[in-house]
Coordinates of C-alpha atoms and ligand atoms in Angstrom, one line a residue:
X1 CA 87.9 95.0 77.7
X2 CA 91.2 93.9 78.4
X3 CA 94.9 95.3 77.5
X4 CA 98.1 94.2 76.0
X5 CA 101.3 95.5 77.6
X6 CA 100.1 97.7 80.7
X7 CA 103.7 100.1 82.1
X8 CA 103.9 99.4 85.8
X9 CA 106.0 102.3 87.4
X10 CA 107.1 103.1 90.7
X11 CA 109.5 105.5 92.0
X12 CA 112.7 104.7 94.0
X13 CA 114.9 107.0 95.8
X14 CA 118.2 108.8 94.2
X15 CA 121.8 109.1 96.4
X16 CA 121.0 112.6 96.7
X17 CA 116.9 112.2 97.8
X18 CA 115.5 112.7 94.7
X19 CA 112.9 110.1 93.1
X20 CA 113.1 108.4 89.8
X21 CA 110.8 107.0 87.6
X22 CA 111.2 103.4 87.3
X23 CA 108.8 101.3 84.7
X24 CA 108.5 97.7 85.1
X25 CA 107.0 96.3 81.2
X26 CA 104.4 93.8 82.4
X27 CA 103.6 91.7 78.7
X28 CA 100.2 90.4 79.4
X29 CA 96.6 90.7 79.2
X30 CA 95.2 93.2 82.0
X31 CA 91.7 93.5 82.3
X32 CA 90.4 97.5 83.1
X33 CA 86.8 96.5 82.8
X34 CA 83.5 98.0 80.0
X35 CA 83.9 100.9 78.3
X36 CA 81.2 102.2 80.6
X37 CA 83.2 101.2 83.7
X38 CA 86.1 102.5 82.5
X39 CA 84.2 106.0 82.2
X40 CA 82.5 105.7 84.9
X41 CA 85.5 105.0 87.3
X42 CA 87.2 108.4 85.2
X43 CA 84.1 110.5 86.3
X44 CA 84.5 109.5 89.5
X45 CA 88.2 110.1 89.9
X46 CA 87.6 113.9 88.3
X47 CA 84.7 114.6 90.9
X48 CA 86.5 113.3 93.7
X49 CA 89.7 115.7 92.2
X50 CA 87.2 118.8 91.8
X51 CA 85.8 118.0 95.8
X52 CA 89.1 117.8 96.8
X53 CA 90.4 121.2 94.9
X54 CA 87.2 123.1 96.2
X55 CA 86.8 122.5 99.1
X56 CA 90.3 121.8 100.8
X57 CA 91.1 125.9 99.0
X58 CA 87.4 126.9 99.9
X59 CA 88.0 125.6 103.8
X60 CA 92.0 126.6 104.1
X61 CA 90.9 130.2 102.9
X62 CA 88.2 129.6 105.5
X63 CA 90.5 128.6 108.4
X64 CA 92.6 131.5 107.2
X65 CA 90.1 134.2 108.5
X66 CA 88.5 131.8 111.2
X67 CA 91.6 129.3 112.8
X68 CA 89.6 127.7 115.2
X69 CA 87.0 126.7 112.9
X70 CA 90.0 124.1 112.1
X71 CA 88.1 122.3 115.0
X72 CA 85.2 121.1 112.4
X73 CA 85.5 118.5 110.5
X74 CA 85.0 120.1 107.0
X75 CA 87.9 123.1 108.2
X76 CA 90.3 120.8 109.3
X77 CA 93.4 120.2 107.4
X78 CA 93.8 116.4 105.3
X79 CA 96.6 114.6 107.1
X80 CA 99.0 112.5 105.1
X81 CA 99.9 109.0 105.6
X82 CA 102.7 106.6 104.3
X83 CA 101.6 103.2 104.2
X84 CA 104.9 100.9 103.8
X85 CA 104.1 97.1 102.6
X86 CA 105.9 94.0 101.5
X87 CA 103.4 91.8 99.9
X88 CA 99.2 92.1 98.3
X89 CA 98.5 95.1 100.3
X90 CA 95.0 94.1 101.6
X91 CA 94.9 96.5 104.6
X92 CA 96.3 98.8 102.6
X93 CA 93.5 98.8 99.8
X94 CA 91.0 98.9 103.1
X95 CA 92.8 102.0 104.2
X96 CA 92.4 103.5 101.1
X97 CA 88.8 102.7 100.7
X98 CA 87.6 103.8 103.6
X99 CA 89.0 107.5 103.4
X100 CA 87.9 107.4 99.7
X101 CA 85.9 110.6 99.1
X102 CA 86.1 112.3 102.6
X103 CA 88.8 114.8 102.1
X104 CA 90.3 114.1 105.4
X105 CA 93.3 112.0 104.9
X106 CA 95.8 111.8 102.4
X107 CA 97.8 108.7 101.3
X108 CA 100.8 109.9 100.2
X109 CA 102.7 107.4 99.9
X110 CA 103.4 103.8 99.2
X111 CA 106.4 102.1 100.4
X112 CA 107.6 98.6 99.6
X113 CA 110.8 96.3 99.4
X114 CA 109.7 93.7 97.4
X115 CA 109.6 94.4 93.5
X116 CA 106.6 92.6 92.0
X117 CA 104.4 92.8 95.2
X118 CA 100.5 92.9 95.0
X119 CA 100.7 96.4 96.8
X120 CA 102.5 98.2 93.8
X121 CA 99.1 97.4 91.6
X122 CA 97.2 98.9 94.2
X123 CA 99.2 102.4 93.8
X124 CA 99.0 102.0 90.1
X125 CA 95.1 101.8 90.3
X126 CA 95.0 104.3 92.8
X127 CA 97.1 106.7 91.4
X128 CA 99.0 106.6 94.4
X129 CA 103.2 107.5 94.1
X130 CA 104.9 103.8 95.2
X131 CA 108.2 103.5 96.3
X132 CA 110.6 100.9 96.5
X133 CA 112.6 100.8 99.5
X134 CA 116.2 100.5 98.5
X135 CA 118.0 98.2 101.6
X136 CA 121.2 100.2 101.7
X137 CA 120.0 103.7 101.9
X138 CA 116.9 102.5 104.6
X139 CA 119.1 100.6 106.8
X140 CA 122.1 103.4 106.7
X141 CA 121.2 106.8 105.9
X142 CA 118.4 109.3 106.2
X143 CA 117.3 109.4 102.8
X144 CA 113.5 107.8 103.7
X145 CA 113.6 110.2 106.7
X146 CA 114.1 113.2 105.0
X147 CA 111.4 112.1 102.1
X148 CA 108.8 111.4 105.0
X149 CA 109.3 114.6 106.7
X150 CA 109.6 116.8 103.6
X151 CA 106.1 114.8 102.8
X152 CA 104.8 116.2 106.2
X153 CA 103.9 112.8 107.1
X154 CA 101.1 112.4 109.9
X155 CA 101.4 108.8 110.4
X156 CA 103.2 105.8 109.3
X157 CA 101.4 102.8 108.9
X158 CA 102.6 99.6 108.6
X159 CA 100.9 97.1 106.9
X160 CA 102.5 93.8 106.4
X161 CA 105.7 95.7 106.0
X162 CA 108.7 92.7 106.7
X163 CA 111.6 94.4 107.4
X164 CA 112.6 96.6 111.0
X165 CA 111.9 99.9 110.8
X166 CA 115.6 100.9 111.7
X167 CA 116.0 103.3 114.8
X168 CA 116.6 106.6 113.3
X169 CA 112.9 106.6 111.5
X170 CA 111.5 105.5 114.6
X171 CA 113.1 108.3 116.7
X172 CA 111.9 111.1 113.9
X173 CA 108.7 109.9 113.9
X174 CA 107.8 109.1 117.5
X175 CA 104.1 107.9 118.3
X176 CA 103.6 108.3 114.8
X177 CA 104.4 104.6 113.5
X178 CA 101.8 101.9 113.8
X179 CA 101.7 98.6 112.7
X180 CA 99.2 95.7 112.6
X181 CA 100.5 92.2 113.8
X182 CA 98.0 89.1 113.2
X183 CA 97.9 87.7 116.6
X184 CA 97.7 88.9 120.5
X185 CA 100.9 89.9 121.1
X186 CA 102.9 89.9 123.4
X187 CA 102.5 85.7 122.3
X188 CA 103.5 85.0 119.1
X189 CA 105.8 87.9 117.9
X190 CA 109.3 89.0 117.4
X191 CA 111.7 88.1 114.7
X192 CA 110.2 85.3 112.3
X193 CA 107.1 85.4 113.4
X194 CA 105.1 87.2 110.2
X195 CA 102.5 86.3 108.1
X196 CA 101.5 82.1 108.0
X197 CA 104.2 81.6 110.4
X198 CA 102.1 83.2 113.0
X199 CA 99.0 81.6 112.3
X200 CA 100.7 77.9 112.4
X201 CA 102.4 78.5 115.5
X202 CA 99.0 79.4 116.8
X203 CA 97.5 76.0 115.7
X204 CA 100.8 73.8 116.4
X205 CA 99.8 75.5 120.4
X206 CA 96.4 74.4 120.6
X207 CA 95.5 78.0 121.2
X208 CA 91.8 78.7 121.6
X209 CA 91.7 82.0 120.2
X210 CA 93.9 84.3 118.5
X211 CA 93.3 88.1 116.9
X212 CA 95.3 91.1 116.2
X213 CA 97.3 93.6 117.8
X214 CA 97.9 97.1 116.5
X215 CA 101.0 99.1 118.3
X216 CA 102.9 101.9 118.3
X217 CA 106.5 101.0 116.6
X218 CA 109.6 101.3 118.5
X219 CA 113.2 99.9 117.6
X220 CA 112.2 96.4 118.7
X221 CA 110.0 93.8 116.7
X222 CA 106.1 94.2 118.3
X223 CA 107.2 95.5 121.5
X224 CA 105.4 99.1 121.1
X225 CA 103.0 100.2 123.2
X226 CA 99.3 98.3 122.3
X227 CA 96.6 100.7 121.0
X228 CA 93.9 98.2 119.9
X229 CA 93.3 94.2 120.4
X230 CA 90.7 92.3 119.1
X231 CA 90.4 88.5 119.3
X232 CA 88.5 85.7 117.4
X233 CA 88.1 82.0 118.3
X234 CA 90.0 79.2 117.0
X235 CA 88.7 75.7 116.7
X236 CA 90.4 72.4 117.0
X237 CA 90.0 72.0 113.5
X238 CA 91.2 74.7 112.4
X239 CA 93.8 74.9 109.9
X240 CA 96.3 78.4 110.3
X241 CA 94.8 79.4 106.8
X242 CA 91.4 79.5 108.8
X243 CA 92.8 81.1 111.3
X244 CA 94.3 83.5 109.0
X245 CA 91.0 84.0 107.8
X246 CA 89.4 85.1 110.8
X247 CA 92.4 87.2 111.8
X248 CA 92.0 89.2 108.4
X249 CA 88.6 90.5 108.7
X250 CA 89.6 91.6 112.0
X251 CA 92.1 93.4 110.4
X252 CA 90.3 94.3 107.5
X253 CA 87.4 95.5 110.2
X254 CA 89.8 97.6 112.7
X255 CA 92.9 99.1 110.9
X256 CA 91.0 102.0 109.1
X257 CA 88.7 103.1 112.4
X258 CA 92.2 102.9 114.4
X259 CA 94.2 104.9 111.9
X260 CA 91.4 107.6 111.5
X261 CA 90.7 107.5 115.4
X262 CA 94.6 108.8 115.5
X263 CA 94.5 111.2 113.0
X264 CA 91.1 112.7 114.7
Ligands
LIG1 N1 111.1 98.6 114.4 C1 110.1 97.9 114.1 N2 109.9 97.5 112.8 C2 108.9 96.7 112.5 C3 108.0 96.2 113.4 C4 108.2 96.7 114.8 O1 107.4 96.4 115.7 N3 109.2 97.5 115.1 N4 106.9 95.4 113.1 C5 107.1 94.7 111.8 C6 106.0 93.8 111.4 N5 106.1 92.5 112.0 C7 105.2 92.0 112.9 O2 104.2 92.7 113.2 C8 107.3 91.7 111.6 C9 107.6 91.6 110.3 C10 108.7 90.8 109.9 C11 109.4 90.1 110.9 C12 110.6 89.3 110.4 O3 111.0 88.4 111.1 N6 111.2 89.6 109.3 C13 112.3 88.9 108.7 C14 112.6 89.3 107.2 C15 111.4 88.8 106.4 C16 111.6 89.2 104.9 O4 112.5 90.0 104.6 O5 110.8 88.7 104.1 C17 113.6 89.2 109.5 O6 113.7 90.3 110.1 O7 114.5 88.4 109.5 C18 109.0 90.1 112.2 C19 107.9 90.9 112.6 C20 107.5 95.6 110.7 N7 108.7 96.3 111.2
LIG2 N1 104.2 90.5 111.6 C1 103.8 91.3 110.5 C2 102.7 90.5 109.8 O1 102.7 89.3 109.8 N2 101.8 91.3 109.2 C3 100.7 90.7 108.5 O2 101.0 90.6 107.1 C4 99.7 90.6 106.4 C5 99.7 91.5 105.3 O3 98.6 91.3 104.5 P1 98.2 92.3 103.3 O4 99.4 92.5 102.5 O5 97.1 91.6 102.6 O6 97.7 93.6 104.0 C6 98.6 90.9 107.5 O7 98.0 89.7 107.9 C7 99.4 91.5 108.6 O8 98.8 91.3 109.9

């Protein structure tokens, strides 16, 4: 079954921190699947609702009476993410997908600074609020600062995001920014060096392998502190969409167990 005309929304960010509803008219044919999956993908969004009403009230009122029972896995309290994004949003949906149905983490929010990005269907389908970054008010101001603390935000994760997170998030949310850069740093990172770029510097090197690298953020492109790398091998026929390849099931593979093993 397919649709004419689907509203795309997303949210962006009033002068005085409020958010407002902004609808982008897509004219086309959108395809939501059978009847049947339809339903069946509404059944599962109301039991995963219900679990999550039930037992996040049934355990806080537990935790309540008992705190340190917050220590077990069912008691403890869902921790919220932002996931900011520029383009399809991959590791994102990964994310996503692998919290689905545990009750334990919370995306919040989306965040993205490219209208028409791949990552702002994601939120749609996931029912997940999706911002777009607005460049004045995230390079001066506290207006995305404020939002992410008032949001009680656990952990920001960047995933393919392309701008610099500018100084004053990074100092109000310190240890708590991560991002995920598609080769073994400290080689190959720094200004320019995102996406396909990265991969065909690789290749243009003759390198033998390459991988990822996820970091803590600080003021300074991929300088944080490493938390994970993993590697994969490149051959001399490789192309850098091969490599790319490779590096994104690594990514695909790691970026969910590291972003739960933080929020453990
Ligand atoms: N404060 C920090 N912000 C960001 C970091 C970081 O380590 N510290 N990591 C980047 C992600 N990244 C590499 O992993 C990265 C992304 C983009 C660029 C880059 O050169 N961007 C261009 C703009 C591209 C565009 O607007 O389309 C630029 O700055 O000229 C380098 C590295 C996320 N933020
Ligand atoms: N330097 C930052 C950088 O290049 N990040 C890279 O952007 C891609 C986003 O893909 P996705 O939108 O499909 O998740 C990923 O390969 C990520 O490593």
């Amino acid at each position: 079954m397919s649709v004419k005309c689907q509203q795309k929304t997303y949210l962006t960010l009033t002068n005085t921190g409020g958010l407002s509803v902004k609808c982008r008219r897509r004219v086309g044919r959108v395809s939501v699947g059978s009847r049947w999956e339809v339903g069946e993908r509404v059944v599962k969004e109301w039991l995963s609702i219900y679990y999550y009403i039930v037992v996040r009230w049934f355990s806080a009122s537990i935790v309540g009476i008992h705190p340190n029972l917050q220590s077990f896995p069912i008691f403890a309290a869902m921790k919220n993410i932002a996931i900011f994004a520029s383009g399809a949003g991959s590791n994102a949906q990964k994310i996503i997908d692998h919290f689905r149905g545990k009750g334990t983490v919370n995306v919040k929010y989306i965040l993205c600074n490219k209208p028409g990005a791949g990552i702002f269907d994601i939120a749609e389908r996931e029912n997940i609020p999706a911002i777009l970054i607005e460049k004045e008010q995230f390079f001066r101001g506290d207006t995305y600062v404020k939002l992410l603390q008032e949001a009680n935000i656990d952990l920001i994760v960047l995933a393919g995001f392309l701008w610099k997170v500018p100084t004053n998030l990074v100092q109000a949310f310190p240890n708590k920014i991560i991002n995920i850069h598609p080769a073994l740093l400290p080689k190959y990172g720094g200004k320019g060096m995102y996406g396909h770029f990265v991969h065909e510097a690789v290749v243009a090197a003759q390198e033998k392998e390459s991988g990822i690298t996820i970091h803590y953020v600080n003021e300074h492109y991929d300088e944080g502190a490493p938390i994970l790398q993993e590697r994969c091998e490149v051959l001399s026929t490789d192309s850098p969409t091969d490599v790319a390849k490779k590096v994104q099931v690594l990514e695909h593979q790691w970026f969910p167990v590291i972003v739960e093993r933080l929020l453990s």
